[in-house]
Short mmCIF file of C-alpha atoms and ligand atoms in Angstrom, two decimals:
data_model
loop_
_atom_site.label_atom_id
_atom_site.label_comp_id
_atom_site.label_asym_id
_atom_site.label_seq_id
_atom_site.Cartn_x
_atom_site.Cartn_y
_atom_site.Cartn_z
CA UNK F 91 2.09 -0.90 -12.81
CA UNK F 92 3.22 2.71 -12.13
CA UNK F 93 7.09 2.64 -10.96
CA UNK F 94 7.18 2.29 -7.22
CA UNK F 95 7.49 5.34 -4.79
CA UNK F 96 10.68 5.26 -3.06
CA UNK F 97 10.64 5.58 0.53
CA UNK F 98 13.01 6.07 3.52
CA UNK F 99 11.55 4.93 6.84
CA UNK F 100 12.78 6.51 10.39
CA UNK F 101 10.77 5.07 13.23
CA UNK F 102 10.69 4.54 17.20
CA UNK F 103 10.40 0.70 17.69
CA UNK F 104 6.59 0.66 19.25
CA UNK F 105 4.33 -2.06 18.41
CA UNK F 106 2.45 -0.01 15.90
CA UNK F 107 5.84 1.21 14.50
CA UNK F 108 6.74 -2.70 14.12
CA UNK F 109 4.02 -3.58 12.46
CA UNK F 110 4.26 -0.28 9.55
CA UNK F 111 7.31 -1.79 8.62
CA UNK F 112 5.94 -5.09 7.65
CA UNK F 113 2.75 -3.19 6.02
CA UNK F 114 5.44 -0.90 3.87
CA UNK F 115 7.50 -4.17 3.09
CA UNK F 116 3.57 -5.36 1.86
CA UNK F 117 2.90 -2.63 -0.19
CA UNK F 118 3.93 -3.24 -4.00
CA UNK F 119 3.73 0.06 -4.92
CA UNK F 120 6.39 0.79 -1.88
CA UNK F 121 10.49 0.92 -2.81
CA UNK F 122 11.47 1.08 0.45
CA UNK F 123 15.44 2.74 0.20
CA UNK F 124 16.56 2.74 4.27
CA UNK F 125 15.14 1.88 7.28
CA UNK F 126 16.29 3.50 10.50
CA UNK F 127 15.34 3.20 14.52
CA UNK F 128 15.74 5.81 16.91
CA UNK F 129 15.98 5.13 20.93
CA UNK F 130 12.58 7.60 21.65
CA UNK F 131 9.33 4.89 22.11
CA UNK F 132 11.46 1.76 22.27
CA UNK F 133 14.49 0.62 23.23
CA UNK F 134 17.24 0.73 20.19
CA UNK F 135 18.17 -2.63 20.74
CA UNK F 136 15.60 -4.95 20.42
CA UNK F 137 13.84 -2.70 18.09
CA UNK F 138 16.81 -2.93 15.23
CA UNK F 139 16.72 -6.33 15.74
CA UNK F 140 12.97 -7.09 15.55
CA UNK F 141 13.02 -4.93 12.44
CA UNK F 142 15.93 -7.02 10.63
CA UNK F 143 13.66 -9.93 11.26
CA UNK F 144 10.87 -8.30 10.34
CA UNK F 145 12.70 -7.98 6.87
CA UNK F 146 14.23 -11.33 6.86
CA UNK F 147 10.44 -12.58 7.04
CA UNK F 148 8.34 -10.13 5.31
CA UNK F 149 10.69 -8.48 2.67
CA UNK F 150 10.08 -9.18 -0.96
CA UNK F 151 13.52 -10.93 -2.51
CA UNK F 152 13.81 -8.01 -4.17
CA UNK F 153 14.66 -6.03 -1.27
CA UNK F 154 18.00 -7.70 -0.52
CA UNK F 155 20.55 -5.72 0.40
CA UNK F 156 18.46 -3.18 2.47
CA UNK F 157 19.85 -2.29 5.75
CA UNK F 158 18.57 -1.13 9.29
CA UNK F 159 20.37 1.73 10.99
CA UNK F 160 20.38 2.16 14.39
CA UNK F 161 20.14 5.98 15.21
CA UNK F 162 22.53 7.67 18.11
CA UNK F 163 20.00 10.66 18.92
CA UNK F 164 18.84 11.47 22.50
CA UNK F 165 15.69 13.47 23.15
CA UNK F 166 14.61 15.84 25.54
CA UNK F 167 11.62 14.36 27.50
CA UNK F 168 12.06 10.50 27.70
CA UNK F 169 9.43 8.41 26.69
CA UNK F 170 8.02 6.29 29.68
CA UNK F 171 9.88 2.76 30.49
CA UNK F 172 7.06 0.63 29.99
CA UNK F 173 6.34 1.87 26.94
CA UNK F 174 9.83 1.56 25.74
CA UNK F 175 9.63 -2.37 26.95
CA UNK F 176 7.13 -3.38 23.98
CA UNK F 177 9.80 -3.95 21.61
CA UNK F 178 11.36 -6.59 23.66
CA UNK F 179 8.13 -8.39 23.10
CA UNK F 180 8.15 -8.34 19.40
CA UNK F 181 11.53 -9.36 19.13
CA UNK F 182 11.09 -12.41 21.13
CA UNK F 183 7.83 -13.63 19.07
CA UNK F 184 8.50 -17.08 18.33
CA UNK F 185 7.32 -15.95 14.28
CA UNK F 186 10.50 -13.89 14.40
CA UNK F 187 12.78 -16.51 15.43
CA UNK F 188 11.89 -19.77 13.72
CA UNK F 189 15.58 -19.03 12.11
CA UNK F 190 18.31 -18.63 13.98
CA UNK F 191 20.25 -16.63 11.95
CA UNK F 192 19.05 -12.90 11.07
CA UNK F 193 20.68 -12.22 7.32
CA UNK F 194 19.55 -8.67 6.99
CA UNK F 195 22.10 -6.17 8.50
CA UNK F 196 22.82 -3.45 10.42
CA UNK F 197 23.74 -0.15 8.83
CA UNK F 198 27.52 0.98 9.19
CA UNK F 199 26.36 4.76 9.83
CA UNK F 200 24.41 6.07 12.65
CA UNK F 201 20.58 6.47 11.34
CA UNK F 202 21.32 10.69 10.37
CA UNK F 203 23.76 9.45 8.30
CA UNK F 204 22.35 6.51 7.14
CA UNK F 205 19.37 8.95 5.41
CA UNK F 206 21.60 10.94 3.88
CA UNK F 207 23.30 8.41 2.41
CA UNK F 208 20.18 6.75 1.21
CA UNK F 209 18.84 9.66 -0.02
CA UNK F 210 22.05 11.11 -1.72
CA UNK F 211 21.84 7.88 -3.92
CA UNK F 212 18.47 7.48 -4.80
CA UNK F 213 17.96 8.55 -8.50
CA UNK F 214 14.76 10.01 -7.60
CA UNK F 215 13.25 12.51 -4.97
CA UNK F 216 12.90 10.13 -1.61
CA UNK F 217 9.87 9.77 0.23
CA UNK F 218 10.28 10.36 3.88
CA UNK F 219 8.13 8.62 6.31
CA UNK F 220 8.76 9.47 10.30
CA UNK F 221 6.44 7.18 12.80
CA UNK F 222 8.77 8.99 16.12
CA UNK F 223 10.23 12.19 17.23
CA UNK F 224 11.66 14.00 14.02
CA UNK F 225 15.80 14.30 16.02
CA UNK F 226 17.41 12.45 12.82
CA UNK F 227 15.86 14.14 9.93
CA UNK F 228 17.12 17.55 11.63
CA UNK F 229 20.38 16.11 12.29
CA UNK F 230 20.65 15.15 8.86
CA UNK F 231 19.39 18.90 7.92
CA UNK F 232 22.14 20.24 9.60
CA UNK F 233 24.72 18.16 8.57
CA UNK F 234 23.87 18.02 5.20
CA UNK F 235 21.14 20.66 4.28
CA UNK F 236 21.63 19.84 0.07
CA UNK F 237 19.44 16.72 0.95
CA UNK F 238 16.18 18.95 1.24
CA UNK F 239 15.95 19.39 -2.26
CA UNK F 240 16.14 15.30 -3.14
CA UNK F 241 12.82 14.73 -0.33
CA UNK F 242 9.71 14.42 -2.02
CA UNK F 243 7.43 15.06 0.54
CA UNK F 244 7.59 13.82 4.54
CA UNK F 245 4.77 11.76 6.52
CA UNK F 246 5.21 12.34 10.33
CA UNK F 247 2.89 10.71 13.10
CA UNK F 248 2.80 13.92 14.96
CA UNK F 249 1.26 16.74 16.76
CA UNK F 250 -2.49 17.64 17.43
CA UNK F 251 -4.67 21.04 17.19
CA UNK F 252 -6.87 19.63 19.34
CA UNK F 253 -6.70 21.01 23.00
CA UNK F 254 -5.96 18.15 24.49
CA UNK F 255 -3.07 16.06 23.19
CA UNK F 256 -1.08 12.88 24.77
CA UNK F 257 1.06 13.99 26.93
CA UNK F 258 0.59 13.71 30.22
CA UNK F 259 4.02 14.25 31.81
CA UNK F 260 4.49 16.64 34.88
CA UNK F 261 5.44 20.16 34.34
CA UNK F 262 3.50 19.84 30.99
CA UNK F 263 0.42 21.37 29.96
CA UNK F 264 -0.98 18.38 28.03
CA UNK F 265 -1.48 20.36 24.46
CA UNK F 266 1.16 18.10 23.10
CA UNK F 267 1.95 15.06 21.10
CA UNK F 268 4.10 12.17 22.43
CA UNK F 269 6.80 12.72 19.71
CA UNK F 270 6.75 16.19 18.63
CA UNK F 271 7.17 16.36 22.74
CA UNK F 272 10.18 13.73 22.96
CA UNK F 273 12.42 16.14 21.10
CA UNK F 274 10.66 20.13 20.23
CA UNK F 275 13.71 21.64 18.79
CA UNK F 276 14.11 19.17 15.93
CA UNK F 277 10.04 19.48 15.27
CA UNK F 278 10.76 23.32 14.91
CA UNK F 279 14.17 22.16 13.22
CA UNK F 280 12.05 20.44 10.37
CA UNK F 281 9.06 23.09 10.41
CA UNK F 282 11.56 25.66 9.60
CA UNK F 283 12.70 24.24 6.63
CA UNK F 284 11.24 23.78 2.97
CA UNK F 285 10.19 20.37 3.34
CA UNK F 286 6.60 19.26 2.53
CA UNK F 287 5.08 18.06 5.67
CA UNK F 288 1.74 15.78 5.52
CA UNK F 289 0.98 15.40 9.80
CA UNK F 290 -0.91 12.73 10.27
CA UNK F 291 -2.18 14.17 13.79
CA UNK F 292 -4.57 12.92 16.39
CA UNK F 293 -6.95 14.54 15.23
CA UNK F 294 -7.29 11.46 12.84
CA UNK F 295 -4.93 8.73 15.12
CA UNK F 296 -7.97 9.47 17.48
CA UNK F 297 -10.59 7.33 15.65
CA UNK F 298 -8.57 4.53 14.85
CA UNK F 299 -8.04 2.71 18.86
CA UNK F 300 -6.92 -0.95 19.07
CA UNK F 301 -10.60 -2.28 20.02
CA UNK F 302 -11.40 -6.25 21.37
CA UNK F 303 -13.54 -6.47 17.84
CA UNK F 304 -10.66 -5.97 15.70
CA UNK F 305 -8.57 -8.19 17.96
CA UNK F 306 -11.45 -11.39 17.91
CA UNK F 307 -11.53 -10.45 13.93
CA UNK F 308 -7.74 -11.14 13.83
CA UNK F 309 -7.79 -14.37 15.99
CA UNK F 310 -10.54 -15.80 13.72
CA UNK F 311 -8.27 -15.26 10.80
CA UNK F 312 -5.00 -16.20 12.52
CA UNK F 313 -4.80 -18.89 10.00
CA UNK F 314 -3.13 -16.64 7.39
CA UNK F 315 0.52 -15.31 8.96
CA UNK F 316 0.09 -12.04 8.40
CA UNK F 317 -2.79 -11.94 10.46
CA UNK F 318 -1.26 -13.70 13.10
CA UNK F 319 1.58 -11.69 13.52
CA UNK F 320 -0.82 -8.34 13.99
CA UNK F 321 -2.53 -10.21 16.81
CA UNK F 322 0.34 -11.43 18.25
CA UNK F 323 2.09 -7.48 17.91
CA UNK F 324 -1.26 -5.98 19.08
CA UNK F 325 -1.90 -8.83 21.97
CA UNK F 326 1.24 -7.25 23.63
CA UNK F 327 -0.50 -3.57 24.32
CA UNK F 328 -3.96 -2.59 25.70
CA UNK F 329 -7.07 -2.00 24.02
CA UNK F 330 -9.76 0.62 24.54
CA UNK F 331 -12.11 -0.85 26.45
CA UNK F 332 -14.07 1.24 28.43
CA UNK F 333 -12.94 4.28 27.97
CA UNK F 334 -9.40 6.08 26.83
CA UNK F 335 -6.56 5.98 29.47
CA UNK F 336 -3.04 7.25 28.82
CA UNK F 337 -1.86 3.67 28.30
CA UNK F 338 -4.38 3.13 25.42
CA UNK F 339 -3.11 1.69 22.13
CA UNK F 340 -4.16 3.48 18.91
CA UNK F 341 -2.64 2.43 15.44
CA UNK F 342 -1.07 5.95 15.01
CA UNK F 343 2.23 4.57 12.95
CA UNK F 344 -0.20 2.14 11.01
CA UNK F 345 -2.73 4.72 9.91
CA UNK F 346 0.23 6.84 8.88
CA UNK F 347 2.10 4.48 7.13
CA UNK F 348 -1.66 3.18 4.85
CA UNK F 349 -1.90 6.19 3.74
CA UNK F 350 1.22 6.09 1.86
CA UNK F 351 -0.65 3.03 -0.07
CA UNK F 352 -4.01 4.46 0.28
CA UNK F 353 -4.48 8.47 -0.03
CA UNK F 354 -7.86 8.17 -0.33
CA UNK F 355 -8.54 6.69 3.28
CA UNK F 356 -8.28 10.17 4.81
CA UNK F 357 -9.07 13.57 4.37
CA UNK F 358 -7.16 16.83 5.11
CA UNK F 359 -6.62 20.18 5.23
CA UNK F 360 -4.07 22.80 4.98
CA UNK F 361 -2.69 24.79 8.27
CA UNK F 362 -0.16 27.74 9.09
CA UNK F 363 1.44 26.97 11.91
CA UNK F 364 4.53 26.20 14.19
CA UNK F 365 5.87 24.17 17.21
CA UNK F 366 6.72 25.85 20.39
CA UNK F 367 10.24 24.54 21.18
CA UNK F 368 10.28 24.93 24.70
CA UNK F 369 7.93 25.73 27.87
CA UNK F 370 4.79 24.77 29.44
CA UNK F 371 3.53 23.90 25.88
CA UNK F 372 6.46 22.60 24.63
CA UNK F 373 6.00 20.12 21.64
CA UNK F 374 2.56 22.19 20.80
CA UNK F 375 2.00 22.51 17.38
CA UNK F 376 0.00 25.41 17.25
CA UNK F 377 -1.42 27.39 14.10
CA UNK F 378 0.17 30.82 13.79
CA UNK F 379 -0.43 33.38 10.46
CA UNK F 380 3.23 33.54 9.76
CA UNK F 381 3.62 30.57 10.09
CA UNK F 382 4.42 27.46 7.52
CA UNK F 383 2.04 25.56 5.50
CA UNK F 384 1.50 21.96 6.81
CA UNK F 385 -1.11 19.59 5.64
CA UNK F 386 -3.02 18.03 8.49
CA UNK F 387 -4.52 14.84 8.22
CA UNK F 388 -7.74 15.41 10.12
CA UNK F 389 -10.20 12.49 9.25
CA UNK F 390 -10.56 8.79 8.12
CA UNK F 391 -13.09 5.94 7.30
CA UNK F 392 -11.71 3.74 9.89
CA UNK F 393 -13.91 0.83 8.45
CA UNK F 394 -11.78 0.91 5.06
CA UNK F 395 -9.02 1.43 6.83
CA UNK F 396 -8.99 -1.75 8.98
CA UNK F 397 -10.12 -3.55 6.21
CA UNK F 398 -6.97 -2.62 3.42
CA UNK F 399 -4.83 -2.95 6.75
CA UNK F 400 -6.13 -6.69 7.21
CA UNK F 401 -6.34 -7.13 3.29
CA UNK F 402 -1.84 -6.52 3.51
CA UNK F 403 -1.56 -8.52 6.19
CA UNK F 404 -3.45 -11.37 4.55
CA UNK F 405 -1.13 -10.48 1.49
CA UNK F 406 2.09 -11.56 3.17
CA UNK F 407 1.28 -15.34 3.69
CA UNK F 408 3.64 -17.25 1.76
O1 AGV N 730 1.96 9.65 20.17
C1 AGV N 730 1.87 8.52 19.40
C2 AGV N 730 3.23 7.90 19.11
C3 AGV N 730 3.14 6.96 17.90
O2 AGV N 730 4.24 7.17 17.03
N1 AGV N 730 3.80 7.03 20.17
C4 AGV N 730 3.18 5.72 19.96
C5 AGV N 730 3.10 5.55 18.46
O3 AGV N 730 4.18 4.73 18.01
C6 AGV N 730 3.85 7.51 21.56
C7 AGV N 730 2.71 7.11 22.46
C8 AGV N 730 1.65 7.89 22.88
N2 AGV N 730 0.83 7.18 23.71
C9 AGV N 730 1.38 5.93 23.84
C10 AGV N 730 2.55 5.87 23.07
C11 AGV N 730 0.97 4.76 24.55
N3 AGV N 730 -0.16 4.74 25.27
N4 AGV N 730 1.73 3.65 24.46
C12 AGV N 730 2.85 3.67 23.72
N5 AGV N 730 3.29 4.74 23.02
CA1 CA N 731 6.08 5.58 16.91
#
């Protein structure tokens, strides 16, 4: 086996951000260093705590000692309240709380810190992987910009080309994405540095919507817990039914986080562009000729893709 990819994890505590950390904790060739939670798509709360069970559970013995940090960042445009409410749900799922103690622990530093910590120490250049708004890696840019040259490469869940994207907020124009939107300035923050960005975009996120199939396909193989805990994750949020609504549930975080195990799921292609921090627009990636080199993750066999997702799951059945 080729040594194992070490990875730092910052995410926003949605159902689809839940459920990428017990993929990553799946994924052999995965080392994950950190794990952190900012207060953007969930509320911090229940979100650190569903992810320290989510460890307690899922993590491989060898991941002892690993440590969720609960970030102190506030964004710009709030994320709507019933949105934020889904990570109450997972932390109350009876699979999470068969034990009544929860062993793995929080993280003395505030999640900025926390990464560059992790980061500092890791003998190796870290991989970063960002399923919410981008506030901490900035933070941790500014307070400690000698930690760009230890990160390998970052994987955000973020930003669209495509003329419409999924914000529909008032005062907005609707070009943007949900967490390039939630804070702009750190988006710029981290497009104006050196940092290798891979942006898994809608463009892609777009073909991969929670359906009822994939939900009956789950329930018939409930009998395996890793399945199980997907349905009961995705049972909590709507499907696409008959057509797309702003509430609709998409496995943005997940697709992100497979392709960490699976390059070869999507395809992409390279961009020069920027984000426009503020106005009408703001949270618009848009492409620009003097601007930065981004790769854009723009399509994916969503077949394959549900299948290695369901093939994890299946994985983590003890
Ligand atoms: O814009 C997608 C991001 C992803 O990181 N989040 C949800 C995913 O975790 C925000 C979001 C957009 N539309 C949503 C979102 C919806 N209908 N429900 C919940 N969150
Ligand atoms: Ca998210």
């Amino acid at each position: 086996m080729t040594k194992a990819l070490p990875v730092y994890f910052n995410h926003d505590g949605g159902v689809d951000d839940l459920v990428s950390l017990f993929l990553l904790l799946q994924m052999e060739q995965v080392d994950l260093i950190g794990v952190s939670v900012i207060d953007a798509d969930c509320y911090v709360e229940p979100a650190v705590s569903a992810s320290r069970k989510i460890i307690d559970r899922y993590g491989r013995a060898e991941l002892k000692g690993l440590e969720v940090a609960r970030s102190n960042s506030r964004g710009k445009n709030p994320f709507p309240k019933d949105w934020r409410m889904h990570a109450f749900y997972v932390d109350a799922l009876p699979l999470l709380n068969e034990r009544s103690d929860v062993v793995t622990k929080e993280a003395a530093k505030p999640a900025h810190l926390d990464l560059i910590e992790k980061v500092s120490k890791c003998p190796e250049k870290a991989t970063l992987l960002f399923t919410g708004p981008l506030t901490d890696l900035a933070r941790a840019l500014d307070a400690d910009p000698s930690i760009e040259a230890k990160i390998e490469k970052l994987y955000w869940m973020g930003g669209t080309f495509l003329p419409d994207g999924n914000v529909h907020e008032p005062e907005h124009d609707g070009t943007a994405e949900w967490n390039a939107f939630w804070d702009p300035e750190a988006a710029k923050r981290v497009w104006d540095s050196g940092i290798k960005i891979e942006m898994v975009a809608l463009e892609s996120t777009n073909k991969v919507p929670l359906t009822v199939d994939t939900r009956k396909e789950w329930a018939q193989l409930r009998r395996f817990e890793g399945i199980d805990f997907l349905g009961q994750c995705y049972a909590t949020v709507p499907p696409l039914v008959h057509f797309a609504t702003n509430s609709t549930y998409y496995l943005w975080d997940v697709l992100t986080t497979a392709i960490i195990g699976k390059p070869e799921l999507v395809s992409s292609h390279e961009v020069a562009c920027d984000v426009l921090a503020d106005g009408p627009s703001q949270g618009r990636t848009i492409p620009s000729e003097g601007g930065r080199i981004v790769t854009v993750v723009d399509d994916v066999d969503p077949e394959a893709f549900f299948r290695y997702l369901t093939d994890l799951a299946r994985g983590a059945d003890r």
